[in-house]
CSV table of C-alpha atoms and ligand atoms in Angstrom, one decimal:
chain,number,residue,atom,x,y,z
A,22,UNK,CA,54.0,129.9,87.6
A,23,UNK,CA,57.7,130.1,88.5
A,24,UNK,CA,56.8,131.5,92.0
A,25,UNK,CA,54.3,128.7,92.6
A,26,UNK,CA,56.9,126.1,91.6
A,27,UNK,CA,59.4,127.7,94.1
A,28,UNK,CA,56.8,127.7,96.8
A,29,UNK,CA,55.9,124.1,96.0
A,30,UNK,CA,59.5,123.0,96.1
A,31,UNK,CA,60.0,124.9,99.4
A,32,UNK,CA,56.9,123.1,100.9
A,33,UNK,CA,58.2,119.7,99.8
A,34,UNK,CA,61.7,120.5,101.3
A,35,UNK,CA,60.1,121.6,104.6
A,36,UNK,CA,58.0,118.4,104.7
A,37,UNK,CA,61.0,116.0,104.4
A,38,UNK,CA,62.3,115.4,107.9
A,39,UNK,CA,65.1,116.1,108.7
A,40,UNK,CA,65.6,118.0,105.4
A,41,UNK,CA,67.1,117.1,102.1
A,42,UNK,CA,70.5,115.6,102.5
A,43,UNK,CA,73.3,117.5,100.7
A,44,UNK,CA,74.3,116.0,97.4
A,45,UNK,CA,77.8,116.4,95.8
A,46,UNK,CA,78.1,119.1,93.2
A,47,UNK,CA,79.3,118.4,89.6
A,48,UNK,CA,82.9,118.2,90.9
A,49,UNK,CA,81.9,115.6,93.5
A,50,UNK,CA,82.3,118.1,96.4
A,51,UNK,CA,80.0,118.2,99.4
A,52,UNK,CA,79.5,121.6,100.9
A,53,UNK,CA,78.8,122.3,104.5
A,54,UNK,CA,78.0,125.8,105.8
A,55,UNK,CA,77.5,127.6,109.1
A,56,UNK,CA,77.8,131.3,110.0
A,57,UNK,CA,81.4,132.5,109.1
A,58,UNK,CA,82.5,129.2,107.5
A,59,UNK,CA,82.1,127.1,104.4
A,60,UNK,CA,83.9,123.8,104.0
A,61,UNK,CA,83.9,121.4,101.1
A,62,UNK,CA,84.9,117.7,101.0
A,63,UNK,CA,85.4,114.8,98.6
A,64,UNK,CA,85.3,111.0,99.5
A,65,UNK,CA,88.8,110.5,98.1
A,66,UNK,CA,91.0,110.2,101.2
A,67,UNK,CA,88.2,111.9,103.1
A,68,UNK,CA,89.7,115.1,101.9
A,69,UNK,CA,88.8,118.7,102.8
A,70,UNK,CA,89.2,120.5,99.5
A,71,UNK,CA,88.3,124.1,100.4
A,72,UNK,CA,87.8,126.0,103.7
A,73,UNK,CA,86.5,129.5,103.5
A,74,UNK,CA,86.5,131.9,106.4
A,75,UNK,CA,86.5,135.7,106.5
A,76,UNK,CA,89.6,137.8,106.9
A,77,UNK,CA,90.0,141.1,108.9
A,78,UNK,CA,88.3,143.1,106.2
A,79,UNK,CA,85.4,140.6,105.8
A,80,UNK,CA,86.9,139.1,102.6
A,81,UNK,CA,86.2,135.4,102.2
A,82,UNK,CA,89.5,133.5,102.0
A,83,UNK,CA,90.2,129.8,101.1
A,84,UNK,CA,92.8,129.0,103.7
A,85,UNK,CA,93.8,125.4,102.9
A,86,UNK,CA,95.8,123.8,100.1
A,87,UNK,CA,94.3,121.7,97.4
A,88,UNK,CA,93.5,121.4,93.7
A,89,UNK,CA,90.6,122.9,91.7
A,90,UNK,CA,90.4,119.7,89.8
A,91,UNK,CA,89.0,117.0,92.1
A,92,UNK,CA,90.0,114.3,89.7
A,93,UNK,CA,93.6,115.2,90.1
A,94,UNK,CA,93.8,114.2,93.8
A,95,UNK,CA,94.1,110.4,93.0
A,96,UNK,CA,96.7,110.8,90.3
A,97,UNK,CA,98.9,113.5,91.6
A,98,UNK,CA,102.4,111.9,91.7
A,99,UNK,CA,103.5,114.1,94.6
A,100,UNK,CA,100.6,113.1,96.7
A,101,UNK,CA,101.1,115.5,99.6
A,102,UNK,CA,97.9,114.1,101.4
A,103,UNK,CA,96.4,117.5,101.3
A,104,UNK,CA,93.9,117.7,104.2
A,105,UNK,CA,93.3,113.9,104.1
A,106,UNK,CA,93.2,111.1,106.6
A,107,UNK,CA,96.3,109.0,106.2
A,108,UNK,CA,96.2,105.6,108.0
A,109,UNK,CA,96.0,103.3,109.6
A,110,UNK,CA,99.2,104.4,111.3
A,111,UNK,CA,100.2,108.0,110.3
A,112,UNK,CA,103.7,109.3,110.0
A,113,UNK,CA,106.7,107.0,110.4
A,114,UNK,CA,107.4,103.5,111.5
A,115,UNK,CA,111.1,103.2,112.2
A,116,UNK,CA,112.9,100.8,109.9
A,117,UNK,CA,109.5,99.5,108.8
A,118,UNK,CA,109.2,97.1,111.7
A,119,UNK,CA,107.5,96.8,115.1
A,120,UNK,CA,106.5,94.0,117.5
A,121,UNK,CA,103.2,93.2,119.1
A,122,UNK,CA,103.0,90.3,121.6
A,123,UNK,CA,106.3,88.9,120.5
A,124,UNK,CA,105.4,88.9,116.8
A,125,UNK,CA,107.5,91.1,114.6
A,126,UNK,CA,105.8,92.7,111.6
A,127,UNK,CA,107.5,94.3,108.6
A,128,UNK,CA,105.9,97.2,106.8
A,129,UNK,CA,106.8,98.7,103.4
A,130,UNK,CA,109.9,101.0,103.3
A,131,UNK,CA,108.6,103.9,101.3
A,132,UNK,CA,110.4,106.8,102.9
A,133,UNK,CA,114.1,106.1,102.9
A,134,UNK,CA,114.7,103.4,105.5
A,135,UNK,CA,111.3,103.9,107.1
A,136,UNK,CA,107.6,103.5,106.5
A,137,UNK,CA,105.5,106.7,106.0
A,138,UNK,CA,101.7,106.8,106.3
A,139,UNK,CA,101.5,103.0,106.4
A,140,UNK,CA,102.9,102.4,102.9
A,141,UNK,CA,101.0,101.0,99.9
A,142,UNK,CA,97.2,101.0,100.1
A,143,UNK,CA,97.3,103.6,102.8
A,144,UNK,CA,93.9,105.3,103.6
A,145,UNK,CA,94.8,108.5,101.9
A,146,UNK,CA,94.8,106.7,98.5
A,147,UNK,CA,91.2,105.3,98.8
A,148,UNK,CA,87.7,106.5,98.1
A,149,UNK,CA,85.9,106.4,101.4
A,150,UNK,CA,82.2,105.7,101.6
A,151,UNK,CA,79.8,108.5,102.5
A,152,UNK,CA,77.8,107.0,105.3
A,153,UNK,CA,76.0,110.1,106.6
A,154,UNK,CA,75.4,113.6,105.5
A,155,UNK,CA,73.4,116.5,106.9
A,156,UNK,CA,73.5,120.2,106.1
A,157,UNK,CA,76.3,120.8,108.6
A,158,UNK,CA,78.1,117.4,108.8
A,159,UNK,CA,79.3,114.6,106.7
A,160,UNK,CA,80.7,111.1,107.7
A,161,UNK,CA,83.1,109.1,105.6
A,162,UNK,CA,83.8,105.5,106.4
A,163,UNK,CA,86.5,103.0,105.6
A,164,UNK,CA,86.8,99.2,106.0
A,165,UNK,CA,90.5,98.2,105.9
A,166,UNK,CA,91.2,94.5,105.7
A,167,UNK,CA,94.1,93.0,107.6
A,168,UNK,CA,97.4,93.2,105.7
A,169,UNK,CA,95.8,95.4,103.0
A,170,UNK,CA,98.8,97.5,103.7
A,171,UNK,CA,101.7,95.0,104.1
A,172,UNK,CA,102.5,94.2,107.8
A,173,UNK,CA,99.3,95.6,109.3
A,174,UNK,CA,97.2,92.8,111.1
A,175,UNK,CA,93.5,93.1,111.9
A,176,UNK,CA,90.5,94.3,110.0
A,177,UNK,CA,89.7,97.9,110.8
A,178,UNK,CA,86.5,99.8,110.7
A,179,UNK,CA,86.9,103.6,110.9
A,180,UNK,CA,85.0,106.7,110.2
A,181,UNK,CA,85.6,110.5,110.2
A,182,UNK,CA,82.8,113.0,110.8
A,183,UNK,CA,83.3,116.6,109.8
A,184,UNK,CA,80.9,119.2,111.2
A,185,UNK,CA,80.7,122.9,110.9
A,186,UNK,CA,79.1,125.4,113.3
A,187,UNK,CA,79.6,129.1,113.8
A,188,UNK,CA,83.3,129.8,112.8
A,189,UNK,CA,84.3,126.3,113.7
A,190,UNK,CA,85.3,123.1,111.9
A,191,UNK,CA,85.1,120.0,114.1
A,192,UNK,CA,86.7,116.6,113.2
A,193,UNK,CA,85.9,113.3,115.0
A,194,UNK,CA,87.6,110.0,114.1
A,195,UNK,CA,86.5,106.7,115.5
A,196,UNK,CA,88.1,103.3,114.7
A,197,UNK,CA,88.1,99.7,115.9
A,198,UNK,CA,90.4,96.9,115.1
A,199,UNK,CA,88.0,93.9,114.9
A,200,UNK,CA,90.1,90.8,114.6
A,201,UNK,CA,93.6,91.4,115.9
A,202,UNK,CA,95.8,93.9,117.7
A,203,UNK,CA,97.0,96.5,115.3
A,204,UNK,CA,98.9,99.8,115.3
A,205,UNK,CA,96.3,102.6,115.0
A,206,UNK,CA,97.2,106.3,114.9
A,207,UNK,CA,95.4,108.9,112.8
A,208,UNK,CA,95.3,112.6,112.1
A,209,UNK,CA,93.6,115.1,109.8
A,210,UNK,CA,96.6,116.2,107.7
A,211,UNK,CA,95.6,119.9,107.2
A,212,UNK,CA,97.7,122.3,105.2
A,213,UNK,CA,97.1,125.9,106.0
A,214,UNK,CA,97.9,129.2,104.3
A,215,UNK,CA,96.0,131.8,106.2
A,216,UNK,CA,96.7,134.5,103.5
A,217,UNK,CA,95.3,132.2,100.8
A,218,UNK,CA,98.4,133.2,98.8
A,219,UNK,CA,96.8,136.6,98.3
A,220,UNK,CA,99.5,138.6,100.1
A,221,UNK,CA,101.0,140.2,97.0
A,222,UNK,CA,104.4,140.5,98.5
A,223,UNK,CA,105.0,137.2,100.2
A,224,UNK,CA,103.7,133.6,99.8
A,225,UNK,CA,105.9,132.0,102.4
A,226,UNK,CA,104.7,130.8,105.7
A,227,UNK,CA,107.5,132.4,107.8
A,228,UNK,CA,105.5,135.4,108.8
A,229,UNK,CA,102.6,133.3,110.1
A,230,UNK,CA,102.6,133.2,113.9
A,231,UNK,CA,102.3,130.1,116.1
A,232,UNK,CA,101.6,129.8,119.8
A,233,UNK,CA,101.3,126.5,121.7
A,234,UNK,CA,101.7,127.4,125.3
A,235,UNK,CA,102.1,123.8,126.7
A,236,UNK,CA,104.2,122.4,123.9
A,237,UNK,CA,107.4,122.5,125.9
A,238,UNK,CA,108.9,119.2,124.7
A,239,UNK,CA,110.1,118.1,121.2
A,240,UNK,CA,110.6,114.6,119.9
A,241,UNK,CA,114.2,114.7,118.7
A,242,UNK,CA,114.5,113.2,115.2
A,243,UNK,CA,117.2,111.9,112.9
A,244,UNK,CA,118.1,113.0,109.4
A,245,UNK,CA,115.0,111.1,108.1
A,246,UNK,CA,112.6,112.8,110.5
A,247,UNK,CA,112.4,109.6,112.6
A,248,UNK,CA,112.4,110.2,116.4
A,249,UNK,CA,115.5,108.9,118.1
A,250,UNK,CA,113.7,108.2,121.4
A,251,UNK,CA,115.0,111.4,123.1
A,252,UNK,CA,112.3,113.8,124.2
A,253,UNK,CA,114.0,117.2,124.8
A,254,UNK,CA,112.8,120.1,126.8
A,255,UNK,CA,112.5,123.2,124.6
A,256,UNK,CA,114.2,126.2,126.2
A,257,UNK,CA,113.0,129.7,125.8
A,258,UNK,CA,113.8,131.2,122.4
A,259,UNK,CA,115.2,127.9,121.0
A,260,UNK,CA,114.3,127.0,117.5
A,261,UNK,CA,111.3,124.9,118.6
A,262,UNK,CA,110.0,127.5,121.1
A,263,UNK,CA,106.4,128.3,120.4
A,264,UNK,CA,105.4,128.0,124.0
A,265,UNK,CA,107.0,131.0,125.7
A,266,UNK,CA,104.9,133.4,123.6
A,267,UNK,CA,103.6,133.7,120.0
A,268,UNK,CA,106.5,133.4,117.6
A,269,UNK,CA,106.7,133.8,113.9
A,270,UNK,CA,107.4,130.5,112.1
A,271,UNK,CA,110.5,132.2,110.7
A,272,UNK,CA,111.7,133.4,114.1
A,273,UNK,CA,114.8,131.1,114.0
A,274,UNK,CA,115.5,131.5,110.3
A,275,UNK,CA,118.8,133.4,111.0
A,276,UNK,CA,120.0,130.4,113.0
A,277,UNK,CA,122.4,127.9,111.2
A,278,UNK,CA,120.5,125.0,112.8
A,279,UNK,CA,117.3,126.1,111.0
A,280,UNK,CA,118.7,125.0,107.6
A,281,UNK,CA,118.7,121.3,108.5
A,282,UNK,CA,116.3,121.3,111.3
A,283,UNK,CA,114.0,118.8,109.7
A,284,UNK,CA,116.7,116.6,108.2
A,285,UNK,CA,118.9,116.5,105.1
A,286,UNK,CA,118.0,119.4,102.8
A,287,UNK,CA,115.0,120.3,105.0
A,288,UNK,CA,114.8,123.6,106.6
A,289,UNK,CA,112.2,124.8,109.0
A,290,UNK,CA,109.9,122.2,110.7
A,291,UNK,CA,108.8,118.6,110.1
A,292,UNK,CA,108.7,117.3,113.6
A,293,UNK,CA,106.6,116.6,116.6
A,294,UNK,CA,106.0,118.7,119.7
A,295,UNK,CA,104.4,117.2,122.8
A,296,UNK,CA,101.8,119.0,124.8
A,297,UNK,CA,101.7,119.0,128.6
A,298,UNK,CA,99.9,115.8,129.5
A,299,UNK,CA,98.2,117.6,132.3
A,300,UNK,CA,96.8,120.5,130.2
A,301,UNK,CA,93.1,121.0,130.1
A,302,UNK,CA,92.0,119.5,126.8
A,303,UNK,CA,89.1,121.9,126.5
A,304,UNK,CA,91.7,124.8,126.3
A,305,UNK,CA,93.2,126.0,123.0
A,306,UNK,CA,96.3,123.9,122.4
A,307,UNK,CA,97.7,125.9,119.5
A,308,UNK,CA,97.0,129.1,117.6
A,309,UNK,CA,98.1,129.9,114.1
A,310,UNK,CA,97.6,133.4,112.9
A,311,UNK,CA,98.7,135.8,110.2
A,312,UNK,CA,99.1,139.5,110.5
A,313,UNK,CA,98.5,140.1,106.8
A,314,UNK,CA,95.0,138.5,106.5
A,315,UNK,CA,94.4,138.9,110.3
A,316,UNK,CA,93.0,135.4,110.3
A,317,UNK,CA,93.6,133.2,113.4
A,318,UNK,CA,92.9,129.6,113.9
A,319,UNK,CA,92.6,128.0,117.4
A,320,UNK,CA,93.1,124.2,117.7
A,321,UNK,CA,91.5,122.2,120.5
A,322,UNK,CA,92.3,118.5,120.5
A,323,UNK,CA,92.3,115.4,122.6
A,324,UNK,CA,95.7,114.5,121.2
A,325,UNK,CA,98.9,114.8,123.2
A,326,UNK,CA,101.2,115.9,120.4
A,327,UNK,CA,101.3,117.8,117.1
A,328,UNK,CA,103.4,117.5,114.0
A,329,UNK,CA,104.3,120.7,112.2
A,330,UNK,CA,105.6,120.6,108.7
A,331,UNK,CA,106.5,123.9,106.9
A,332,UNK,CA,106.3,122.6,103.4
A,333,UNK,CA,110.1,122.5,102.7
A,334,UNK,CA,109.5,119.9,99.9
A,335,UNK,CA,107.3,122.1,97.8
A,336,UNK,CA,109.3,122.4,94.6
A,337,UNK,CA,107.6,125.6,93.3
A,338,UNK,CA,106.1,123.8,90.4
A,339,UNK,CA,102.6,123.0,91.7
A,340,UNK,CA,99.8,125.6,91.7
A,341,UNK,CA,97.3,126.7,94.3
A,342,UNK,CA,93.6,127.0,93.6
A,343,UNK,CA,91.6,129.5,91.6
A,344,UNK,CA,89.9,130.5,94.9
A,345,UNK,CA,93.4,131.7,96.1
A,346,UNK,CA,96.1,134.2,95.1
A,347,UNK,CA,95.9,137.5,93.3
A,348,UNK,CA,94.4,138.0,89.8
A,349,UNK,CA,97.1,138.5,87.2
A,350,UNK,CA,99.9,136.8,89.3
A,351,UNK,CA,101.1,133.3,88.7
A,352,UNK,CA,99.7,130.5,91.0
A,353,UNK,CA,102.9,128.7,92.0
A,354,UNK,CA,103.3,127.6,95.6
A,355,UNK,CA,106.9,128.4,96.7
A,356,UNK,CA,109.0,126.3,98.9
A,357,UNK,CA,107.9,127.0,102.5
A,358,UNK,CA,104.5,128.2,101.2
A,359,UNK,CA,102.3,126.4,103.8
A,360,UNK,CA,102.2,124.6,107.1
A,361,UNK,CA,100.7,121.2,107.8
A,362,UNK,CA,99.4,120.9,111.4
A,363,UNK,CA,98.7,117.4,112.4
A,364,UNK,CA,97.4,116.7,115.9
A,365,UNK,CA,98.3,113.1,116.7
A,366,UNK,CA,100.0,110.8,119.2
A,367,UNK,CA,103.8,110.5,119.5
A,368,UNK,CA,105.4,109.6,116.2
A,369,UNK,CA,106.6,106.0,116.1
A,370,UNK,CA,105.5,105.4,119.6
A,371,UNK,CA,104.9,101.7,118.8
A,372,UNK,CA,108.7,101.4,118.8
A,373,UNK,CA,109.3,103.3,122.0
A,374,UNK,CA,107.7,101.5,124.9
A,375,UNK,CA,109.7,103.7,127.2
A,376,UNK,CA,107.4,106.6,126.2
A,377,UNK,CA,104.4,104.7,127.6
A,378,UNK,CA,102.2,105.3,124.5
A,379,UNK,CA,101.5,101.7,123.6
A,380,UNK,CA,97.9,101.8,125.0
A,381,UNK,CA,97.3,104.9,122.8
A,382,UNK,CA,98.7,103.4,119.6
A,383,UNK,CA,97.9,99.7,119.6
A,384,UNK,CA,94.2,98.6,119.6
A,385,UNK,CA,92.6,95.1,119.6
A,386,UNK,CA,89.1,93.7,119.5
A,387,UNK,CA,86.8,95.4,122.0
A,388,UNK,CA,88.9,98.6,122.2
A,389,UNK,CA,87.9,102.0,120.8
A,390,UNK,CA,90.1,104.5,119.2
A,391,UNK,CA,88.7,108.1,119.4
A,392,UNK,CA,90.3,111.2,118.0
A,393,UNK,CA,88.8,114.7,118.0
A,394,UNK,CA,89.9,118.2,117.2
A,395,UNK,CA,88.3,121.5,116.4
A,396,UNK,CA,89.5,124.5,114.6
A,397,UNK,CA,87.9,127.8,115.6
A,398,UNK,CA,88.5,130.7,113.3
A,399,UNK,CA,88.5,134.4,114.1
A,400,UNK,CA,90.5,137.5,113.4
A,401,UNK,CA,93.3,139.1,115.4
B,18,NAG,C1,69.5,122.1,104.3
B,18,NAG,O1,69.7,123.0,103.3
B,18,NAG,C2,68.7,123.1,102.3
B,18,NAG,C3,69.2,124.0,101.2
B,18,NAG,O2,69.7,125.2,101.7
B,18,NAG,C4,67.4,123.6,102.9
B,18,NAG,O3,66.4,123.6,102.0
B,18,NAG,C5,67.1,122.6,104.0
B,18,NAG,O4,65.9,123.0,104.7
B,18,NAG,C6,68.2,122.4,105.0
B,18,NAG,N1,67.9,121.4,106.0
B,18,NAG,C7,68.1,121.5,107.3
B,18,NAG,C8,67.8,120.3,108.1
B,18,NAG,O5,68.5,122.5,107.8
B,19,NAG,C1,91.4,116.9,85.9
B,19,NAG,O1,92.4,115.9,86.2
B,19,NAG,C2,92.2,114.7,85.5
B,19,NAG,C3,93.2,113.7,86.0
B,19,NAG,O2,94.5,114.1,85.9
B,19,NAG,C4,92.4,114.9,84.0
B,19,NAG,O3,92.2,113.7,83.3
B,19,NAG,C5,91.4,116.0,83.5
B,19,NAG,O4,91.7,116.4,82.2
B,19,NAG,C6,91.6,117.2,84.4
B,19,NAG,N1,90.6,118.2,84.1
B,19,NAG,C7,90.8,119.5,83.8
B,19,NAG,C8,89.7,120.3,83.5
B,19,NAG,O5,92.0,119.9,83.8
B,20,NAG,C1,100.0,104.9,99.5
B,20,NAG,O1,99.5,103.9,98.6
B,20,NAG,C2,99.6,104.2,97.3
B,20,NAG,C3,98.7,103.3,96.5
B,20,NAG,O2,98.9,102.0,96.8
B,20,NAG,C4,101.1,104.2,96.9
B,20,NAG,O3,101.2,104.5,95.5
B,20,NAG,C5,101.8,105.3,97.7
B,20,NAG,O4,103.1,105.2,97.5
B,20,NAG,C6,101.5,105.1,99.2
B,20,NAG,N1,101.9,106.3,99.8
B,20,NAG,C7,102.7,106.2,100.9
B,20,NAG,C8,103.1,107.6,101.4
B,20,NAG,O5,103.0,105.2,101.4
B,21,NAG,C1,82.4,101.0,100.8
B,21,NAG,O1,81.3,100.1,101.0
B,21,NAG,C2,81.3,99.0,100.1
B,21,NAG,C3,80.0,98.2,100.3
B,21,NAG,O2,79.8,97.9,101.7
B,21,NAG,C4,82.6,98.1,100.4
B,21,NAG,O3,82.7,97.0,99.6
B,21,NAG,C5,83.8,99.0,100.3
B,21,NAG,O4,85.0,98.3,100.7
B,21,NAG,C6,83.7,100.2,101.1
B,21,NAG,N1,84.8,101.1,100.9
B,21,NAG,C7,85.7,101.4,101.8
B,21,NAG,C8,86.8,102.4,101.4
B,21,NAG,O5,85.7,101.0,102.9
B,22,NAG,C1,101.1,90.6,104.1
B,22,NAG,O1,101.5,91.1,102.8
B,22,NAG,C2,102.8,90.9,102.4
B,22,NAG,C3,103.1,91.6,101.1
B,22,NAG,O2,101.9,91.9,100.4
B,22,NAG,C4,103.1,89.4,102.3
B,22,NAG,O3,104.4,89.2,102.0
B,22,NAG,C5,102.8,88.8,103.6
B,22,NAG,O4,102.9,87.3,103.6
B,22,NAG,C6,101.4,89.1,104.1
B,22,NAG,N1,101.2,88.6,105.4
B,22,NAG,C7,100.1,87.9,105.8
B,22,NAG,C8,100.0,87.5,107.2
B,22,NAG,O5,99.2,87.6,105.0
B,23,NAG,C1,109.0,136.4,102.4
B,23,NAG,O1,109.3,136.6,103.8
B,23,NAG,C2,110.3,135.8,104.3
B,23,NAG,C3,110.4,136.0,105.7
B,23,NAG,O2,110.5,137.3,106.0
B,23,NAG,C4,111.6,136.1,103.5
B,23,NAG,O3,112.6,135.2,104.0
B,23,NAG,C5,111.4,135.9,102.0
B,23,NAG,O4,112.5,136.3,101.4
B,23,NAG,C6,110.2,136.7,101.6
B,23,NAG,N1,110.0,136.3,100.2
B,23,NAG,C7,109.8,137.3,99.2
B,23,NAG,C8,109.5,136.7,97.9
B,23,NAG,O5,109.8,138.4,99.5
B,24,NAG,C1,113.0,118.1,131.2
B,24,NAG,O1,112.6,118.8,132.3
B,24,NAG,C2,112.1,118.0,133.4
B,24,NAG,C3,111.7,118.9,134.5
B,24,NAG,O2,110.9,119.9,134.0
B,24,NAG,C4,113.1,117.0,133.8
B,24,NAG,O3,112.5,116.1,134.8
B,24,NAG,C5,113.6,116.2,132.6
B,24,NAG,O4,114.6,115.3,133.0
B,24,NAG,C6,114.1,117.1,131.5
B,24,NAG,N1,114.4,116.2,130.3
B,24,NAG,C7,115.5,116.3,129.7
B,24,NAG,C8,115.7,115.4,128.5
B,24,NAG,O5,116.4,117.1,130.0
B,25,NAG,C1,108.7,138.4,108.6
B,25,NAG,O1,109.5,137.4,109.2
B,25,NAG,C2,110.9,137.7,109.2
B,25,NAG,C3,111.6,136.5,109.8
B,25,NAG,O2,111.0,136.0,110.9
B,25,NAG,C4,111.1,138.9,110.1
B,25,NAG,O3,112.5,139.3,110.0
B,25,NAG,C5,110.3,140.1,109.5
B,25,NAG,O4,110.4,141.2,110.3
B,25,NAG,C6,108.8,139.7,109.3
B,25,NAG,N1,108.1,140.7,108.6
B,25,NAG,C7,107.0,141.2,109.0
B,25,NAG,C8,106.3,142.2,108.1
B,25,NAG,O5,106.5,140.8,110.1
């Protein structure tokens, strides 16, 4: 009887083209799987909650930050935008102001003297709609009314599609500003810890290795992590050098400059590197790896820059997930315990016409914004 029920259910499933759509589990998570990868998502902020890949010994590791409790994402006061889609204009807007066609707009100052992630009502604080789901992909959509975040003109329609295939997580973001020209710059704000906090000796990110062979320029920033306008060439072995060869993230930690490299009280990285404009976008732009787990992650992207943030502001009081760490040890994430890698356009490019990024950051009716990246995982 049980067997015939199973056979019957299987027959029904097979008859439903194109197959039953995935449903969220009791925690509200949607699970996508493909060989070598399992990824889970929730509609809140279009967030990736878990990403499982195999380490060098074949052990499955959850290599991104997040919470076990999916209901905690909306109420977390720290709101680190764990693996979310902030928008409609990610990162900083200098002095909370910019001008389009002679009109000056004022955005909310929520990060010292600047705007971060578009201020109040930003996209990483909303429940997105699930508009499509298959076994290996899910699409979340958002409709953002003009001025829903203060100082942002134009109704925007956007969607993100996450898809998994063998060892790979692909992300595609499309957006249109329907009624007026608006700043538009997006990213998937992914926080990695390739050891899943299971290295019993060390939970910091400093021994992860980064290689970005064409990232030879850095956007010089002030004490509030706002670009000054200067784009510097990175010389070999300088603090920002991840181009001349694979370097550990802690490679410059002996250097006095390292201690305030990302602003007041901020050591390590929270800045943007620019890729070579002429690089082949089908090539790997950046590789993150860890000797301990042996996991490596290759980023391909159509974006021209990447922001790296080495989790300086983690206060040691928040915990990682039950899918991470070592049984019997505490679960606290230390300062410097992770790295956010955010492929995007040049930070605050709307205020730097001299960079020539306006047509990549301001979109009006009839124009299409398209962002895509993929992470391919393997072992070293
Ligand atoms: C999706 O996964 C379910 C459960 O594993 C399976 O029954 C179904 O056939 C799959 N559908 C497709 C289109 O692969
Ligand atoms: C999950 O988080 C929500 C929101 O903070 C809280 O109300 C709930 O008690 C939490 N659940 C568990 C099991 O901790
Ligand atoms: C985003 O919007 C929320 C809700 O309106 C607000 O509490 C939060 O401070 C904003 N976050 C940022 C980084 O602007
Ligand atoms: C989701 O769809 C509903 C119905 O169309 C709409 O009212 C709501 O604003 C949408 N949510 C988002 C985040 O766009
Ligand atoms: C946009 O919102 C802000 C604050 O909510 C308000 O002061 C301003 O007048 C609004 N602008 C427009 C054009 O509606
Ligand atoms: C972890 O490794 C980093 C880099 O070598 C080092 O600075 C730090 O002190 C280590 N932490 C612990 C707890 O051993
Ligand atoms: C960076 O190097 C290029 C040549 O490779 C040069 O044209 C440019 O002026 C340099 N920029 C700075 C800020 O020194
Ligand atoms: C970890 O990183 C530190 C700082 O970059 C370096 O001194 C040390 O040798 C590294 N340890 C290992 C095991 O690679």
